[in-house]
Amino acid sequence: MKLSHKTQWLENLPLSTLQTLMARYALRAFPAIVQRYESTTFHEDHFLKHARSLLSAVCLIAKPSEELRIAAVFAAANARQAGHDVDHSAASLAAVAAARSLVLRRGDEAKHEILSSIETLPFSDFAEQAQWDYGKISSASENPAISHSPLWTIELQHFEAARQIDTPNDRKLQKRLSFWREWYQGFLDGKPLDWELQRRVALIDDTIWDAGPETVAAEIERIRSLFELEQEIANLKGQLTAVQNTPAAALIGDNGGPPLEDAPARAFQTDLALIWKQVEELEEEIAKPSPSLSHLEKIAKALWDISLRMTAYCGSIADGMIREGSKELAKAGAKWTARATAVTVTAQTEGVQSVVKAIGAFVKTLQ
């Protein structure tokens, strides 16, 4: 293959560097994978195949694993096959090359795939930006270029730096593609979505990808809602652990805090233990291949009821601060303890309610 000025400077670079640069090339070209639709049909299946190919490529670079490599093999093959239905553009060729260059067994074949694809990209902006990327890669001990930098950092002559994926004025279609627009915006800004979330989407089974856009969108929504629920659970567990290690928690029932003989205080301590129990049950349930809707709803109700009791308890602390302002709470230590306890309870309540809302969102994806 005869190389032009676009690729001559790339010819002798290490393959791993070329693979990262190829992924960045493909990301920049990605909005051109679809036309600026007016009356033209949006080829959603064509779009999804190439989005999957590019997703698998960036995940494999960022978090390499054998399961992602296998996913990239199938993703690249399916995207390449999509050319039989819709003509390949430079952008679609780049999305395919980004994945294929990572899974081809021979290095010379992978390099040829990369250079051939880059030759088809029409604008000088791409080469200039890739040179900036190369400088970033060369000066770093790790590989930041795939994620830590915005896609465009140079002044562009031919391309729109903020260009997003174009979709027709179809609300259902826009909703199905909402994940992909957010995913792409993350790379535009140099702040990609959580890699674990991306990895889970990349590993969606072939049977689901082949079942059509509606099925794919539903599975992505399920994966995302489950991921967000897991994050809320982790945040709540962190709060609960912190509470156990704070002076305010230790002083509940001591002279500086609400007395143990106070019924709301005793109920609060009981509820802290109940939250742990419900969270453990929740983690066990969502880990199952087919979580029980009724069990999830039961857990959500139990947690919501606890949050209401905690809100009432927080109110009782505030009342106590007012009533006893001239007595015990006049002491600096007592003031701090009461306030810290109120803040602690408020944080717990918000954390519990966030988990409940996340359970509700996850349950909707299972119905």
PDB file of N, CA and C in Angstrom, residues 103-191:
ATOM      1  N   VAL A 103      -7.568  -7.383  17.370  1.00  0.00           N
ATOM      2  CA  VAL A 103      -7.822  -8.819  17.470  1.00  0.00           C
ATOM      3  C   VAL A 103      -7.157  -9.631  16.361  1.00  0.00           C
ATOM      4  N   LEU A 104      -6.644  -8.976  15.334  1.00  0.00           N
ATOM      5  CA  LEU A 104      -5.916  -9.712  14.298  1.00  0.00           C
ATOM      6  C   LEU A 104      -4.649 -10.305  14.895  1.00  0.00           C
ATOM      7  N   ARG A 105      -4.360 -11.535  14.564  1.00  0.00           N
ATOM      8  CA  ARG A 105      -3.244 -12.236  15.190  1.00  0.00           C
ATOM      9  C   ARG A 105      -1.890 -11.722  14.704  1.00  0.00           C
ATOM     10  N   ARG A 106      -1.818 -11.341  13.444  1.00  0.00           N
ATOM     11  CA  ARG A 106      -0.535 -10.887  12.884  1.00  0.00           C
ATOM     12  C   ARG A 106      -0.426  -9.374  12.974  1.00  0.00           C
ATOM     13  N   GLY A 107       0.717  -8.922  13.496  1.00  0.00           N
ATOM     14  CA  GLY A 107       0.932  -7.498  13.660  1.00  0.00           C
ATOM     15  C   GLY A 107       0.949  -6.731  12.357  1.00  0.00           C
ATOM     16  N   ASP A 108       1.492  -7.343  11.289  1.00  0.00           N
ATOM     17  CA  ASP A 108       1.555  -6.637  10.010  1.00  0.00           C
ATOM     18  C   ASP A 108       0.151  -6.450   9.431  1.00  0.00           C
ATOM     19  N   GLU A 109      -0.719  -7.424   9.654  1.00  0.00           N
ATOM     20  CA  GLU A 109      -2.101  -7.285   9.190  1.00  0.00           C
ATOM     21  C   GLU A 109      -2.829  -6.189   9.966  1.00  0.00           C
ATOM     22  N   ALA A 110      -2.585  -6.141  11.273  1.00  0.00           N
ATOM     23  CA  ALA A 110      -3.224  -5.117  12.102  1.00  0.00           C
ATOM     24  C   ALA A 110      -2.759  -3.727  11.682  1.00  0.00           C
ATOM     25  N   LYS A 111      -1.470  -3.587  11.427  1.00  0.00           N
ATOM     26  CA  LYS A 111      -0.941  -2.280  11.013  1.00  0.00           C
ATOM     27  C   LYS A 111      -1.503  -1.876   9.657  1.00  0.00           C
ATOM     28  N   HIS A 112      -1.623  -2.830   8.742  1.00  0.00           N
ATOM     29  CA  HIS A 112      -2.203  -2.547   7.426  1.00  0.00           C
ATOM     30  C   HIS A 112      -3.655  -2.108   7.571  1.00  0.00           C
ATOM     31  N   GLU A 113      -4.403  -2.751   8.463  1.00  0.00           N
ATOM     32  CA  GLU A 113      -5.804  -2.383   8.706  1.00  0.00           C
ATOM     33  C   GLU A 113      -5.899  -0.931   9.169  1.00  0.00           C
ATOM     34  N   ILE A 114      -5.000  -0.559  10.064  1.00  0.00           N
ATOM     35  CA  ILE A 114      -5.020   0.799  10.616  1.00  0.00           C
ATOM     36  C   ILE A 114      -4.667   1.829   9.547  1.00  0.00           C
ATOM     37  N   LEU A 115      -3.558   1.625   8.865  1.00  0.00           N
ATOM     38  CA  LEU A 115      -3.093   2.612   7.894  1.00  0.00           C
ATOM     39  C   LEU A 115      -4.066   2.742   6.724  1.00  0.00           C
ATOM     40  N   SER A 116      -4.648   1.626   6.293  1.00  0.00           N
ATOM     41  CA  SER A 116      -5.624   1.673   5.198  1.00  0.00           C
ATOM     42  C   SER A 116      -6.839   2.489   5.591  1.00  0.00           C
ATOM     43  N   SER A 117      -7.299   2.310   6.821  1.00  0.00           N
ATOM     44  CA  SER A 117      -8.466   3.056   7.290  1.00  0.00           C
ATOM     45  C   SER A 117      -8.171   4.538   7.402  1.00  0.00           C
ATOM     46  N   ILE A 118      -7.028   4.875   7.962  1.00  0.00           N
ATOM     47  CA  ILE A 118      -6.682   6.284   8.145  1.00  0.00           C
ATOM     48  C   ILE A 118      -6.533   6.993   6.802  1.00  0.00           C
ATOM     49  N   GLU A 119      -6.070   6.276   5.803  1.00  0.00           N
ATOM     50  CA  GLU A 119      -5.924   6.872   4.465  1.00  0.00           C
ATOM     51  C   GLU A 119      -7.267   7.345   3.906  1.00  0.00           C
ATOM     52  N   THR A 120      -8.350   6.717   4.337  1.00  0.00           N
ATOM     53  CA  THR A 120      -9.668   7.090   3.791  1.00  0.00           C
ATOM     54  C   THR A 120     -10.262   8.310   4.467  1.00  0.00           C
ATOM     55  N   LEU A 121      -9.737   8.688   5.640  1.00  0.00           N
ATOM     56  CA  LEU A 121     -10.277   9.847   6.351  1.00  0.00           C
ATOM     57  C   LEU A 121      -9.857  11.124   5.631  1.00  0.00           C
ATOM     58  N   PRO A 122     -10.815  11.972   5.257  1.00  0.00           N
ATOM     59  CA  PRO A 122     -10.548  13.028   4.289  1.00  0.00           C
ATOM     60  C   PRO A 122      -9.869  14.287   4.804  1.00  0.00           C
ATOM     61  N   PHE A 123      -9.988  14.588   6.094  1.00  0.00           N
ATOM     62  CA  PHE A 123      -9.601  15.920   6.537  1.00  0.00           C
ATOM     63  C   PHE A 123      -8.231  15.955   7.206  1.00  0.00           C
ATOM     64  N   SER A 124      -7.489  17.024   6.987  1.00  0.00           N
ATOM     65  CA  SER A 124      -6.175  17.193   7.607  1.00  0.00           C
ATOM     66  C   SER A 124      -6.286  17.351   9.120  1.00  0.00           C
ATOM     67  N   ASP A 125      -7.469  17.778   9.604  1.00  0.00           N
ATOM     68  CA  ASP A 125      -7.674  17.920  11.044  1.00  0.00           C
ATOM     69  C   ASP A 125      -7.359  16.623  11.795  1.00  0.00           C
ATOM     70  N   PHE A 126      -7.722  15.494  11.194  1.00  0.00           N
ATOM     71  CA  PHE A 126      -7.528  14.208  11.851  1.00  0.00           C
ATOM     72  C   PHE A 126      -6.044  13.923  12.084  1.00  0.00           C
ATOM     73  N   ALA A 127      -5.226  14.153  11.069  1.00  0.00           N
ATOM     74  CA  ALA A 127      -3.793  13.879  11.197  1.00  0.00           C
ATOM     75  C   ALA A 127      -3.136  14.818  12.197  1.00  0.00           C
ATOM     76  N   GLU A 128      -3.518  16.095  12.159  1.00  0.00           N
ATOM     77  CA  GLU A 128      -2.928  17.061  13.092  1.00  0.00           C
ATOM     78  C   GLU A 128      -3.284  16.718  14.539  1.00  0.00           C
ATOM     79  N   GLN A 129      -4.543  16.323  14.759  1.00  0.00           N
ATOM     80  CA  GLN A 129      -4.949  15.967  16.114  1.00  0.00           C
ATOM     81  C   GLN A 129      -4.271  14.675  16.566  1.00  0.00           C
ATOM     82  N   ALA A 130      -4.096  13.727  15.651  1.00  0.00           N
ATOM     83  CA  ALA A 130      -3.425  12.472  15.996  1.00  0.00           C
ATOM     84  C   ALA A 130      -1.977  12.726  16.407  1.00  0.00           C
ATOM     85  N   GLN A 131      -1.329  13.706  15.791  1.00  0.00           N
ATOM     86  CA  GLN A 131       0.039  14.042  16.182  1.00  0.00           C
ATOM     87  C   GLN A 131       0.071  14.602  17.607  1.00  0.00           C
ATOM     88  N   TRP A 132      -0.960  15.361  17.956  1.00  0.00           N
ATOM     89  CA  TRP A 132      -1.078  15.849  19.336  1.00  0.00           C
ATOM     90  C   TRP A 132      -1.247  14.661  20.281  1.00  0.00           C
ATOM     91  N   ASP A 133      -2.097  13.710  19.892  1.00  0.00           N
ATOM     92  CA  ASP A 133      -2.305  12.504  20.701  1.00  0.00           C
ATOM     93  C   ASP A 133      -0.994  11.747  20.907  1.00  0.00           C
ATOM     94  N   TYR A 134      -0.242  11.618  19.828  1.00  0.00           N
ATOM     95  CA  TYR A 134       1.011  10.866  19.901  1.00  0.00           C
ATOM     96  C   TYR A 134       1.976  11.515  20.895  1.00  0.00           C
ATOM     97  N   GLY A 135       2.014  12.843  20.898  1.00  0.00           N
ATOM     98  CA  GLY A 135       2.849  13.538  21.865  1.00  0.00           C
ATOM     99  C   GLY A 135       2.406  13.254  23.285  1.00  0.00           C
ATOM    100  N   LYS A 136       1.102  13.156  23.481  1.00  0.00           N
ATOM    101  CA  LYS A 136       0.548  12.865  24.801  1.00  0.00           C
ATOM    102  C   LYS A 136       0.923  11.447  25.237  1.00  0.00           C
ATOM    103  N   ILE A 137       0.797  10.504  24.316  1.00  0.00           N
ATOM    104  CA  ILE A 137       1.125   9.112  24.627  1.00  0.00           C
ATOM    105  C   ILE A 137       2.610   8.968  24.930  1.00  0.00           C
ATOM    106  N   SER A 138       3.439   9.606  24.128  1.00  0.00           N
ATOM    107  CA  SER A 138       4.892   9.455  24.254  1.00  0.00           C
ATOM    108  C   SER A 138       5.426  10.013  25.564  1.00  0.00           C
ATOM    109  N   SER A 139       4.741  11.011  26.109  1.00  0.00           N
ATOM    110  CA  SER A 139       5.242  11.671  27.319  1.00  0.00           C
ATOM    111  C   SER A 139       4.669  11.081  28.593  1.00  0.00           C
ATOM    112  N   ALA A 140       3.852  10.035  28.482  1.00  0.00           N
ATOM    113  CA  ALA A 140       3.188   9.469  29.662  1.00  0.00           C
ATOM    114  C   ALA A 140       3.657   8.048  29.909  1.00  0.00           C
ATOM    115  N   SER A 141       3.671   7.673  31.202  1.00  0.00           N
ATOM    116  CA  SER A 141       4.063   6.310  31.561  1.00  0.00           C
ATOM    117  C   SER A 141       2.923   5.335  31.323  1.00  0.00           C
ATOM    118  N   GLU A 142       1.685   5.846  31.337  1.00  0.00           N
ATOM    119  CA  GLU A 142       0.541   5.009  31.019  1.00  0.00           C
ATOM    120  C   GLU A 142      -0.146   5.583  29.794  1.00  0.00           C
ATOM    121  N   ASN A 143      -1.286   5.031  29.415  1.00  0.00           N
ATOM    122  CA  ASN A 143      -1.929   5.420  28.164  1.00  0.00           C
ATOM    123  C   ASN A 143      -3.134   6.327  28.429  1.00  0.00           C
ATOM    124  N   PRO A 144      -2.923   7.661  28.480  1.00  0.00           N
ATOM    125  CA  PRO A 144      -4.037   8.553  28.809  1.00  0.00           C
ATOM    126  C   PRO A 144      -4.863   8.962  27.600  1.00  0.00           C
ATOM    127  N   ALA A 145      -4.330   8.739  26.407  1.00  0.00           N
ATOM    128  CA  ALA A 145      -4.955   9.352  25.228  1.00  0.00           C
ATOM    129  C   ALA A 145      -6.328   8.786  24.903  1.00  0.00           C
ATOM    130  N   ILE A 146      -6.598   7.547  25.330  1.00  0.00           N
ATOM    131  CA  ILE A 146      -7.882   6.965  24.987  1.00  0.00           C
ATOM    132  C   ILE A 146      -9.009   7.570  25.803  1.00  0.00           C
ATOM    133  N   SER A 147      -8.696   8.170  26.950  1.00  0.00           N
ATOM    134  CA  SER A 147      -9.793   8.629  27.794  1.00  0.00           C
ATOM    135  C   SER A 147      -9.597   9.966  28.481  1.00  0.00           C
ATOM    136  N   HIS A 148      -8.376  10.340  28.803  1.00  0.00           N
ATOM    137  CA  HIS A 148      -8.168  11.495  29.664  1.00  0.00           C
ATOM    138  C   HIS A 148      -8.110  12.821  28.921  1.00  0.00           C
ATOM    139  N   SER A 149      -8.162  12.796  27.615  1.00  0.00           N
ATOM    140  CA  SER A 149      -8.068  14.031  26.840  1.00  0.00           C
ATOM    141  C   SER A 149      -9.305  14.199  25.975  1.00  0.00           C
ATOM    142  N   PRO A 150      -9.795  15.431  25.810  1.00  0.00           N
ATOM    143  CA  PRO A 150     -10.904  15.650  24.864  1.00  0.00           C
ATOM    144  C   PRO A 150     -10.506  15.163  23.474  1.00  0.00           C
ATOM    145  N   LEU A 151     -11.489  14.815  22.668  1.00  0.00           N
ATOM    146  CA  LEU A 151     -11.172  14.315  21.323  1.00  0.00           C
ATOM    147  C   LEU A 151     -10.485  15.373  20.470  1.00  0.00           C
ATOM    148  N   TRP A 152     -10.899  16.601  20.647  1.00  0.00           N
ATOM    149  CA  TRP A 152     -10.328  17.686  19.833  1.00  0.00           C
ATOM    150  C   TRP A 152      -9.686  18.725  20.745  1.00  0.00           C
ATOM    151  N   THR A 153      -8.412  19.005  20.498  1.00  0.00           N
ATOM    152  CA  THR A 153      -7.713  20.039  21.260  1.00  0.00           C
ATOM    153  C   THR A 153      -7.083  21.085  20.345  1.00  0.00           C
ATOM    154  N   ILE A 154      -7.185  20.893  19.036  1.00  0.00           N
ATOM    155  CA  ILE A 154      -6.590  21.823  18.082  1.00  0.00           C
ATOM    156  C   ILE A 154      -7.676  22.693  17.455  1.00  0.00           C
ATOM    157  N   GLU A 155      -7.264  23.739  16.802  1.00  0.00           N
ATOM    158  CA  GLU A 155      -8.205  24.579  16.057  1.00  0.00           C
ATOM    159  C   GLU A 155      -8.536  23.889  14.746  1.00  0.00           C
ATOM    160  N   LEU A 156      -9.821  23.626  14.521  1.00  0.00           N
ATOM    161  CA  LEU A 156     -10.237  22.820  13.369  1.00  0.00           C
ATOM    162  C   LEU A 156     -10.538  23.675  12.151  1.00  0.00           C
ATOM    163  N   GLN A 157     -10.228  23.110  10.999  1.00  0.00           N
ATOM    164  CA  GLN A 157     -10.494  23.779   9.728  1.00  0.00           C
ATOM    165  C   GLN A 157     -11.686  23.173   8.990  1.00  0.00           C
ATOM    166  N   HIS A 158     -11.916  21.876   9.190  1.00  0.00           N
ATOM    167  CA  HIS A 158     -12.909  21.179   8.368  1.00  0.00           C
ATOM    168  C   HIS A 158     -13.986  20.444   9.159  1.00  0.00           C
ATOM    169  N   PHE A 159     -13.780  20.245  10.447  1.00  0.00           N
ATOM    170  CA  PHE A 159     -14.680  19.391  11.223  1.00  0.00           C
ATOM    171  C   PHE A 159     -15.208  20.175  12.410  1.00  0.00           C
ATOM    172  N   GLU A 160     -16.374  19.778  12.927  1.00  0.00           N
ATOM    173  CA  GLU A 160     -16.970  20.441  14.081  1.00  0.00           C
ATOM    174  C   GLU A 160     -16.553  19.713  15.358  1.00  0.00           C
ATOM    175  N   ALA A 161     -15.857  20.410  16.235  1.00  0.00           N
ATOM    176  CA  ALA A 161     -15.323  19.771  17.439  1.00  0.00           C
ATOM    177  C   ALA A 161     -16.421  19.262  18.364  1.00  0.00           C
ATOM    178  N   ALA A 162     -17.566  19.939  18.374  1.00  0.00           N
ATOM    179  CA  ALA A 162     -18.643  19.555  19.292  1.00  0.00           C
ATOM    180  C   ALA A 162     -19.709  18.717  18.604  1.00  0.00           C
ATOM    181  N   ARG A 163     -19.423  18.210  17.426  1.00  0.00           N
ATOM    182  CA  ARG A 163     -20.439  17.499  16.675  1.00  0.00           C
ATOM    183  C   ARG A 163     -20.863  16.222  17.374  1.00  0.00           C
ATOM    184  N   GLN A 164     -22.157  16.065  17.544  1.00  0.00           N
ATOM    185  CA  GLN A 164     -22.725  14.889  18.196  1.00  0.00           C
ATOM    186  C   GLN A 164     -23.342  13.968  17.143  1.00  0.00           C
ATOM    187  N   ILE A 165     -23.848  12.822  17.610  1.00  0.00           N
ATOM    188  CA  ILE A 165     -24.533  11.880  16.734  1.00  0.00           C
ATOM    189  C   ILE A 165     -25.873  12.478  16.343  1.00  0.00           C
ATOM    190  N   ASP A 166     -26.125  12.558  15.051  1.00  0.00           N
ATOM    191  CA  ASP A 166     -27.372  13.138  14.550  1.00  0.00           C
ATOM    192  C   ASP A 166     -28.463  12.079  14.489  1.00  0.00           C
ATOM    193  N   THR A 167     -29.660  12.460  14.941  1.00  0.00           N
ATOM    194  CA  THR A 167     -30.808  11.560  14.858  1.00  0.00           C
ATOM    195  C   THR A 167     -32.007  12.326  14.323  1.00  0.00           C
ATOM    196  N   PRO A 168     -32.918  11.645  13.639  1.00  0.00           N
ATOM    197  CA  PRO A 168     -34.138  12.306  13.172  1.00  0.00           C
ATOM    198  C   PRO A 168     -35.018  12.743  14.336  1.00  0.00           C
ATOM    199  N   ASN A 169     -36.034  13.491  14.042  1.00  0.00           N
ATOM    200  CA  ASN A 169     -36.952  13.961  15.073  1.00  0.00           C
ATOM    201  C   ASN A 169     -37.946  12.857  15.416  1.00  0.00           C
ATOM    202  N   ASP A 170     -37.436  11.842  16.090  1.00  0.00           N
ATOM    203  CA  ASP A 170     -38.216  10.668  16.474  1.00  0.00           C
ATOM    204  C   ASP A 170     -37.906  10.392  17.941  1.00  0.00           C
ATOM    205  N   ARG A 171     -38.879  10.659  18.832  1.00  0.00           N
ATOM    206  CA  ARG A 171     -38.617  10.562  20.264  1.00  0.00           C
ATOM    207  C   ARG A 171     -38.229   9.158  20.709  1.00  0.00           C
ATOM    208  N   LYS A 172     -38.889   8.162  20.165  1.00  0.00           N
ATOM    209  CA  LYS A 172     -38.561   6.784  20.549  1.00  0.00           C
ATOM    210  C   LYS A 172     -37.135   6.436  20.133  1.00  0.00           C
ATOM    211  N   LEU A 173     -36.770   6.844  18.928  1.00  0.00           N
ATOM    212  CA  LEU A 173     -35.416   6.584  18.451  1.00  0.00           C
ATOM    213  C   LEU A 173     -34.403   7.347  19.295  1.00  0.00           C
ATOM    214  N   GLN A 174     -34.695   8.584  19.595  1.00  0.00           N
ATOM    215  CA  GLN A 174     -33.782   9.379  20.409  1.00  0.00           C
ATOM    216  C   GLN A 174     -33.596   8.765  21.789  1.00  0.00           C
ATOM    217  N   LYS A 175     -34.668   8.218  22.345  1.00  0.00           N
ATOM    218  CA  LYS A 175     -34.559   7.565  23.651  1.00  0.00           C
ATOM    219  C   LYS A 175     -33.680   6.314  23.563  1.00  0.00           C
ATOM    220  N   ARG A 176     -33.863   5.540  22.475  1.00  0.00           N
ATOM    221  CA  ARG A 176     -33.048   4.328  22.308  1.00  0.00           C
ATOM    222  C   ARG A 176     -31.566   4.664  22.163  1.00  0.00           C
ATOM    223  N   LEU A 177     -31.284   5.821  21.575  1.00  0.00           N
ATOM    224  CA  LEU A 177     -29.892   6.196  21.325  1.00  0.00           C
ATOM    225  C   LEU A 177     -29.310   7.093  22.417  1.00  0.00           C
ATOM    226  N   SER A 178     -30.068   7.344  23.481  1.00  0.00           N
ATOM    227  CA  SER A 178     -29.612   8.275  24.513  1.00  0.00           C
ATOM    228  C   SER A 178     -28.309   7.811  25.171  1.00  0.00           C
ATOM    229  N   PHE A 179     -28.189   6.496  25.382  1.00  0.00           N
ATOM    230  CA  PHE A 179     -26.943   5.996  25.966  1.00  0.00           C
ATOM    231  C   PHE A 179     -25.767   6.317  25.072  1.00  0.00           C
ATOM    232  N   TRP A 180     -25.918   6.113  23.766  1.00  0.00           N
ATOM    233  CA  TRP A 180     -24.806   6.304  22.836  1.00  0.00           C
ATOM    234  C   TRP A 180     -24.407   7.770  22.718  1.00  0.00           C
ATOM    235  N   ARG A 181     -25.377   8.654  22.776  1.00  0.00           N
ATOM    236  CA  ARG A 181     -25.056  10.079  22.736  1.00  0.00           C
ATOM    237  C   ARG A 181     -24.293  10.491  23.996  1.00  0.00           C
ATOM    238  N   GLU A 182     -24.711   9.985  25.139  1.00  0.00           N
ATOM    239  CA  GLU A 182     -23.995  10.293  26.381  1.00  0.00           C
ATOM    240  C   GLU A 182     -22.615   9.645  26.369  1.00  0.00           C
ATOM    241  N   TRP A 183     -22.554   8.426  25.883  1.00  0.00           N
ATOM    242  CA  TRP A 183     -21.263   7.722  25.768  1.00  0.00           C
ATOM    243  C   TRP A 183     -20.301   8.525  24.903  1.00  0.00           C
ATOM    244  N   TYR A 184     -20.787   8.997  23.769  1.00  0.00           N
ATOM    245  CA  TYR A 184     -19.906   9.739  22.867  1.00  0.00           C
ATOM    246  C   TYR A 184     -19.519  11.092  23.460  1.00  0.00           C
ATOM    247  N   GLN A 185     -20.455  11.756  24.132  1.00  0.00           N
ATOM    248  CA  GLN A 185     -20.161  13.051  24.742  1.00  0.00           C
ATOM    249  C   GLN A 185     -19.045  12.928  25.768  1.00  0.00           C
ATOM    250  N   GLY A 186     -19.013  11.797  26.459  1.00  0.00           N
ATOM    251  CA  GLY A 186     -17.945  11.571  27.426  1.00  0.00           C
ATOM    252  C   GLY A 186     -16.575  11.626  26.781  1.00  0.00           C
ATOM    253  N   PHE A 187     -16.439  11.024  25.609  1.00  0.00           N
ATOM    254  CA  PHE A 187     -15.155  11.065  24.916  1.00  0.00           C
ATOM    255  C   PHE A 187     -14.873  12.448  24.340  1.00  0.00           C
ATOM    256  N   LEU A 188     -15.902  13.110  23.825  1.00  0.00           N
ATOM    257  CA  LEU A 188     -15.707  14.478  23.342  1.00  0.00           C
ATOM    258  C   LEU A 188     -15.104  15.359  24.433  1.00  0.00           C
ATOM    259  N   ASP A 189     -15.600  15.181  25.662  1.00  0.00           N
ATOM    260  CA  ASP A 189     -15.174  16.020  26.781  1.00  0.00           C
ATOM    261  C   ASP A 189     -13.934  15.497  27.495  1.00  0.00           C
ATOM    262  N   GLY A 190     -13.480  14.298  27.139  1.00  0.00           N
ATOM    263  CA  GLY A 190     -12.362  13.692  27.869  1.00  0.00           C
ATOM    264  C   GLY A 190     -12.770  13.161  29.225  1.00  0.00           C
ATOM    265  N   LYS A 191     -14.073  12.877  29.391  1.00  0.00           N
ATOM    266  CA  LYS A 191     -14.599  12.342  30.647  1.00  0.00           C
ATOM    267  C   LYS A 191     -15.523  11.172  30.342  1.00  0.00           C
TER     268      LYS A 191
END
